[in-house]
Tab-separated table of C-alpha atoms in Angstrom:
chain	number	residue	atom	x	y	z
A	528	MET	CA	-5.136	-17.372	-35.762
A	529	LYS	CA	-3.196	-14.179	-35.103
A	530	ASP	CA	0.416	-13.875	-36.205
A	531	LEU	CA	2.782	-13.814	-33.248
A	532	SER	CA	5.960	-11.774	-33.283
A	533	ILE	CA	9.161	-13.177	-31.790
A	534	ARG	CA	8.650	-10.864	-28.801
A	535	ASP	CA	5.083	-12.185	-28.284
A	536	VAL	CA	6.431	-15.761	-28.274
A	537	GLU	CA	9.187	-14.754	-25.856
A	538	LEU	CA	6.651	-13.106	-23.553
A	539	GLY	CA	4.492	-16.219	-23.491
A	540	LEU	CA	7.519	-18.371	-22.674
A	541	LEU	CA	8.564	-15.981	-19.885
A	542	LEU	CA	5.110	-16.122	-18.263
A	543	ASP	CA	5.061	-19.936	-18.600
A	544	ALA	CA	8.502	-20.126	-17.010
A	545	ILE	CA	7.413	-17.927	-14.097
A	546	TYR	CA	4.339	-20.074	-13.520
A	547	LEU	CA	6.204	-23.405	-13.700
A	548	THR	CA	9.138	-22.244	-11.556
A	549	TYR	CA	7.585	-19.872	-9.009
A	550	HIS	CA	3.833	-20.686	-9.259
A	551	TYR	CA	2.824	-17.086	-9.988
A	552	ASP	CA	0.342	-16.987	-12.856
A	553	PHE	CA	0.408	-13.837	-15.009
A	554	ARG	CA	-0.661	-15.641	-18.186
A	555	SER	CA	-4.211	-14.247	-18.108
A	556	TYR	CA	-3.315	-10.720	-17.116
A	557	SER	CA	-4.064	-7.948	-19.589
A	558	GLU	CA	-1.610	-8.373	-22.473
A	559	ALA	CA	-1.060	-4.647	-22.954
A	560	SER	CA	-0.410	-4.152	-19.248
A	561	VAL	CA	2.034	-7.076	-19.000
A	562	LYS	CA	3.924	-5.934	-22.103
A	563	ARG	CA	4.299	-2.447	-20.665
A	564	ARG	CA	5.625	-3.782	-17.356
A	565	VAL	CA	8.041	-6.242	-18.978
A	566	ARG	CA	9.449	-3.448	-21.171
A	567	ALA	CA	10.199	-1.463	-18.010
A	568	ALA	CA	11.808	-4.548	-16.444
A	569	LEU	CA	14.060	-5.074	-19.474
A	570	VAL	CA	15.454	-1.570	-19.042
A	571	HIS	CA	15.850	-1.995	-15.276
A	572	PHE	CA	17.695	-5.313	-15.504
A	573	GLY	CA	19.731	-4.349	-18.566
A	574	CYS	CA	18.386	-7.204	-20.698
A	575	GLU	CA	18.234	-6.700	-24.454
A	576	THR	CA	15.608	-9.415	-24.989
A	577	ILE	CA	12.807	-11.111	-23.058
A	578	SER	CA	14.613	-14.433	-23.607
A	579	ARG	CA	17.636	-13.038	-21.775
A	580	LEU	CA	15.385	-11.942	-18.918
A	581	GLN	CA	13.762	-15.391	-18.846
A	582	GLY	CA	17.151	-17.080	-18.513
A	583	ARG	CA	18.054	-14.904	-15.567
A	584	VAL	CA	14.637	-15.372	-13.930
A	585	LEU	CA	15.051	-19.160	-14.072
A	586	ARG	CA	18.513	-19.079	-12.522
A	587	GLU	CA	18.295	-16.150	-10.099
A	588	PRO	CA	15.420	-16.412	-7.577
A	589	GLN	CA	16.404	-13.069	-6.054
A	590	LEU	CA	15.955	-11.428	-9.452
A	591	PHE	CA	12.425	-12.835	-9.694
A	592	ALA	CA	11.572	-11.307	-6.309
A	593	GLU	CA	12.603	-7.940	-7.747
A	594	LEU	CA	10.764	-8.596	-11.034
A	595	LEU	CA	7.543	-8.996	-9.041
A	596	ARG	CA	7.673	-5.258	-8.342
A	597	PHE	CA	7.226	-4.675	-12.068
A	598	LEU	CA	4.611	-7.369	-12.683
A	599	THR	CA	2.325	-6.371	-9.814
A	600	VAL	CA	0.596	-3.009	-9.489
A	601	GLN	CA	1.592	-1.077	-6.370
A	602	VAL	CA	-0.436	2.083	-6.830
A	603	SER	CA	-2.642	2.773	-3.827
A	604	ASP	CA	-3.671	5.608	-1.514
A	605	MET	CA	-5.562	5.945	1.718
A	606	PHE	CA	-9.227	6.723	1.000
A	607	ARG	CA	-8.636	6.541	-2.754
A	608	ASP	CA	-11.926	7.526	-4.432
A	609	PRO	CA	-13.495	9.087	-1.304
A	610	THR	CA	-17.034	8.593	-2.650
A	611	TYR	CA	-16.521	4.837	-2.263
A	612	TYR	CA	-15.740	5.124	1.452
A	613	LEU	CA	-18.535	7.629	2.000
A	614	ALA	CA	-20.980	5.177	0.390
A	615	LEU	CA	-19.673	2.355	2.585
A	616	ARG	CA	-20.185	4.537	5.640
A	617	GLU	CA	-23.693	5.614	4.696
A	618	LYS	CA	-25.135	2.582	2.873
A	619	VAL	CA	-23.202	-0.518	3.983
A	620	VAL	CA	-22.249	0.125	7.616
A	621	PRO	CA	-25.911	0.111	8.810
A	622	TYR	CA	-26.173	-3.491	7.531
A	623	LEU	CA	-22.803	-4.465	9.005
A	624	LYS	CA	-23.923	-3.254	12.424
A	625	THR	CA	-26.485	-6.077	12.499
A	626	TYR	CA	-23.728	-8.745	12.645
A	627	ALA	CA	-22.224	-9.931	15.929
A	628	SER	CA	-18.849	-10.339	14.232
A	629	LEU	CA	-17.483	-9.336	10.853
A	630	LYS	CA	-15.016	-10.714	8.347
A	631	ILE	CA	-13.857	-8.425	5.562
A	632	TRP	CA	-11.554	-9.247	2.664
A	633	VAL	CA	-9.416	-6.668	0.866
A	634	ALA	CA	-8.276	-8.589	-2.217
A	635	GLY	CA	-5.211	-7.173	-3.960
A	636	CYS	CA	-4.300	-4.964	-1.005
A	637	SER	CA	-1.005	-3.755	-2.528
A	638	LEU	CA	0.857	-1.700	0.102
A	639	GLY	CA	-2.037	-1.787	2.576
A	640	GLU	CA	-3.516	1.702	2.405
A	641	GLU	CA	-7.026	0.488	1.563
A	642	ALA	CA	-7.094	-1.988	4.440
A	643	TYR	CA	-6.107	0.740	6.906
A	644	SER	CA	-8.684	3.103	5.409
A	645	LEU	CA	-11.420	0.515	5.977
A	646	ALA	CA	-10.164	-0.051	9.511
A	647	ILE	CA	-10.494	3.670	10.248
A	648	VAL	CA	-14.075	3.758	8.909
A	649	LEU	CA	-14.995	0.724	11.016
A	650	TYR	CA	-13.317	2.194	14.098
A	651	GLU	CA	-15.275	5.425	13.751
A	652	GLU	CA	-18.496	3.459	13.283
A	653	GLY	CA	-17.868	1.345	16.413
A	654	LEU	CA	-17.301	-1.887	14.475
A	655	LEU	CA	-13.548	-2.460	14.483
A	656	GLU	CA	-13.408	-4.453	17.738
A	657	ARG	CA	-15.673	-7.136	16.257
A	658	THR	CA	-14.018	-7.155	12.828
A	659	LEU	CA	-11.229	-9.192	11.267
A	660	ILE	CA	-9.877	-7.762	8.011
A	661	TYR	CA	-8.049	-10.142	5.681
A	662	ALA	CA	-5.780	-8.143	3.366
A	663	THR	CA	-4.203	-10.240	0.627
A	664	ASP	CA	-1.781	-9.767	-2.236
A	665	ILE	CA	0.626	-11.876	-4.303
A	666	ASN	CA	3.681	-9.697	-3.710
A	667	PRO	CA	5.571	-10.590	-0.482
A	668	GLU	CA	7.449	-7.274	-0.528
A	669	SER	CA	4.192	-5.319	-0.697
A	670	LEU	CA	2.759	-7.384	2.162
A	671	ARG	CA	5.799	-6.637	4.339
A	672	THR	CA	5.346	-2.908	3.712
A	673	ALA	CA	1.624	-3.185	4.441
A	674	GLU	CA	2.161	-5.061	7.693
A	675	ALA	CA	4.701	-2.494	8.891
A	676	GLY	CA	2.172	0.296	8.273
A	677	VAL	CA	4.874	2.931	7.717
A	678	TYR	CA	4.387	5.420	4.870
A	679	GLU	CA	6.011	8.616	3.626
A	680	ILE	CA	4.700	11.404	5.803
A	681	GLY	CA	4.486	13.775	2.838
A	682	ARG	CA	1.643	11.689	1.408
A	683	PHE	CA	-0.609	12.423	4.368
A	684	THR	CA	-1.639	15.887	3.210
A	685	ARG	CA	-3.401	14.219	0.268
A	686	PHE	CA	-4.621	11.345	2.446
A	687	SER	CA	-6.126	13.812	4.943
A	688	GLU	CA	-8.144	15.601	2.268
A	689	SER	CA	-9.454	12.266	0.937
A	690	TYR	CA	-10.312	11.207	4.490
A	691	ARG	CA	-12.326	14.408	4.967
A	692	LEU	CA	-14.213	13.866	1.690
A	693	ALA	CA	-14.877	10.262	2.742
A	694	GLY	CA	-16.848	11.475	5.757
A	695	GLY	CA	-14.050	11.278	8.315
A	696	ARG	CA	-15.248	12.075	11.818
A	697	ALA	CA	-11.964	13.227	13.325
A	698	SER	CA	-8.494	14.157	12.076
A	699	LEU	CA	-6.436	11.599	10.171
A	700	GLY	CA	-3.569	12.707	12.399
A	701	ASP	CA	-5.293	10.846	15.242
A	702	TYR	CA	-4.420	7.562	13.540
A	703	TYR	CA	-0.678	7.870	12.967
A	704	SER	CA	2.481	9.171	14.593
A	705	ALA	CA	5.775	10.335	13.131
A	706	ALA	CA	8.590	7.796	13.541
A	707	TYR	CA	11.265	5.953	11.526
A	708	GLY	CA	11.412	8.912	9.158
A	709	GLY	CA	7.787	8.406	8.162
A	710	ALA	CA	4.241	8.066	9.469
A	711	VAL	CA	3.413	4.934	11.479
A	712	LEU	CA	-0.225	3.882	11.625
A	713	ASP	CA	-1.829	3.185	14.981
A	714	ARG	CA	-1.626	-0.275	16.564
A	715	ARG	CA	-5.382	-0.375	17.098
A	716	LEU	CA	-5.757	-0.452	13.320
A	717	LYS	CA	-2.995	-3.007	12.756
A	718	LYS	CA	-4.311	-5.539	15.257
A	719	ALA	CA	-7.583	-5.880	13.287
A	720	ILE	CA	-5.803	-6.758	10.008
A	721	VAL	CA	-4.223	-10.035	8.879
A	722	PHE	CA	-1.948	-9.610	5.863
A	723	SER	CA	-1.373	-12.776	3.847
A	724	ASP	CA	-0.501	-14.164	0.425
A	725	HIS	CA	-3.376	-15.021	-1.921
A	726	SER	CA	-3.691	-15.144	-5.714
A	727	LEU	CA	-6.987	-14.562	-7.486
A	728	ALA	CA	-5.476	-16.427	-10.451
A	729	THR	CA	-4.618	-19.702	-8.680
A	730	ASP	CA	-5.972	-19.839	-5.112
A	731	SER	CA	-9.433	-20.614	-3.732
A	732	VAL	CA	-11.930	-19.196	-1.222
A	733	PHE	CA	-10.659	-19.320	2.363
A	734	ALA	CA	-13.489	-17.877	4.523
A	735	GLU	CA	-17.021	-16.460	4.449
A	736	MET	CA	-17.130	-12.660	4.414
A	737	GLN	CA	-19.690	-9.925	4.972
A	738	LEU	CA	-17.766	-7.468	2.760
A	739	VAL	CA	-15.219	-7.984	-0.001
A	740	SER	CA	-13.364	-4.988	-1.421
A	741	CYS	CA	-11.435	-5.717	-4.615
A	742	ARG	CA	-10.706	-2.390	-6.214
A	743	ASN	CA	-8.669	-1.600	-9.323
A	744	VAL	CA	-7.490	-5.205	-9.659
A	745	LEU	CA	-9.822	-6.663	-12.303
A	746	ILE	CA	-8.826	-3.998	-14.837
A	747	TYR	CA	-5.454	-5.750	-15.140
A	748	PHE	CA	-7.020	-9.144	-15.967
A	749	GLU	CA	-8.188	-10.638	-19.245
A	750	LYS	CA	-11.883	-11.598	-19.405
A	751	GLY	CA	-11.425	-15.242	-18.388
A	752	LEU	CA	-9.411	-14.342	-15.290
A	753	GLN	CA	-11.890	-11.592	-14.428
A	754	GLU	CA	-14.655	-14.209	-14.363
A	755	ARG	CA	-12.573	-16.559	-12.222
A	756	ALA	CA	-11.778	-13.787	-9.760
A	757	LEU	CA	-15.390	-12.581	-9.569
A	758	GLY	CA	-16.480	-16.169	-8.953
A	759	LEU	CA	-14.099	-16.373	-5.982
A	760	LEU	CA	-15.279	-13.047	-4.609
A	761	SER	CA	-18.914	-14.073	-4.977
A	762	ASP	CA	-18.374	-17.493	-3.392
A	763	SER	CA	-16.632	-15.895	-0.416
A	764	LEU	CA	-19.601	-13.652	0.407
A	765	CYS	CA	-22.380	-14.606	2.768
A	766	ARG	CA	-25.984	-14.133	1.691
A	767	LYS	CA	-26.686	-10.383	1.534
A	768	GLY	CA	-22.926	-9.692	1.686
A	769	PHE	CA	-21.363	-6.715	-0.109
A	770	LEU	CA	-18.857	-6.429	-2.945
A	771	GLY	CA	-16.945	-3.255	-3.744
A	772	LEU	CA	-15.103	-2.763	-7.045
A	773	GLY	CA	-13.035	0.055	-8.553
A	774	LEU	CA	-14.799	2.936	-10.262
A	775	LYS	CA	-13.619	1.694	-13.684
A	776	GLU	CA	-14.835	-1.854	-13.003
A	777	THR	CA	-18.309	-3.347	-13.233
A	778	LEU	CA	-20.285	-6.548	-12.782
A	779	ARG	CA	-22.644	-5.553	-15.565
A	780	PHE	CA	-21.259	-7.829	-18.286
A	781	SER	CA	-20.135	-10.662	-16.007
A	782	GLN	CA	-21.681	-14.121	-15.769
A	783	HIS	CA	-21.933	-13.424	-12.026
A	784	ALA	CA	-24.030	-10.258	-12.421
A	785	ALA	CA	-27.342	-12.052	-11.765
A	786	ALA	CA	-26.188	-12.959	-8.249
A	787	PHE	CA	-25.988	-9.287	-7.234
A	788	THR	CA	-28.011	-6.112	-7.063
A	789	GLU	CA	-26.432	-2.672	-7.492
A	790	LEU	CA	-26.621	-1.062	-4.060
A	791	VAL	CA	-24.672	2.118	-4.906
A	792	PRO	CA	-24.042	2.039	-8.685
A	793	ASP	CA	-21.882	5.171	-8.837
A	794	ALA	CA	-19.545	3.804	-6.130
A	795	ARG	CA	-19.556	0.261	-7.624
A	796	ILE	CA	-20.969	-1.336	-4.482
A	797	TYR	CA	-23.088	-4.466	-4.962
A	798	GLN	CA	-25.096	-6.699	-2.640
A	799	LYS	CA	-25.299	-10.454	-3.126
């Protein structure tokens, strides 16, 4: 049995308190990652100890809403890892075109950039009108940003280059307009996406999908939670459905690996 420091005990009590009070379960997230985020939160909230932070979390619901920004990862870009989107376009879209209607799940959608990127690919491939994209996350603030579809316009130089490398067929500028001091994504993209709350740690499967994209989420989970999440993703896929993971993630050592074949190994795209 490993020796626990006072801070380790405090951290465990904080995560238990969050789960029991707000029903968000971070207890099986990567320990190193959670510790790093809680340290940043202590500085932000001016708390000398985790116990002090726990006391405030229990008594101040508005503080917990702000703490979620630290506990959840909000790093995302449009067409992040362009090779992934190029592989979807070239290897997965031909299969998707055989379906009369499509359901796609972006699990852990953060601020929404990945969902909009997929919508653009599907629009250019003539599939968006028959597609419903479910984009889910556990952070309500992130979901509000995602649903608004308004981003800093300065980011679009980088987004445009990634779009080009991802096999874009037009100009990314065709899909947004400048307004509200930022860039607003086109309504034709927004109307195909449903943003909603869902936790891979506590919730269950809610629909049958042809494609699930869960990228750069599993790396923040401990092994047991990774297996739970992969089980959900697998169960949500139809026969011959597709699963996309982040470039640093793999099914190779999972108990669910036997249910899939590697369609595009370098892009971490699998077929059930």
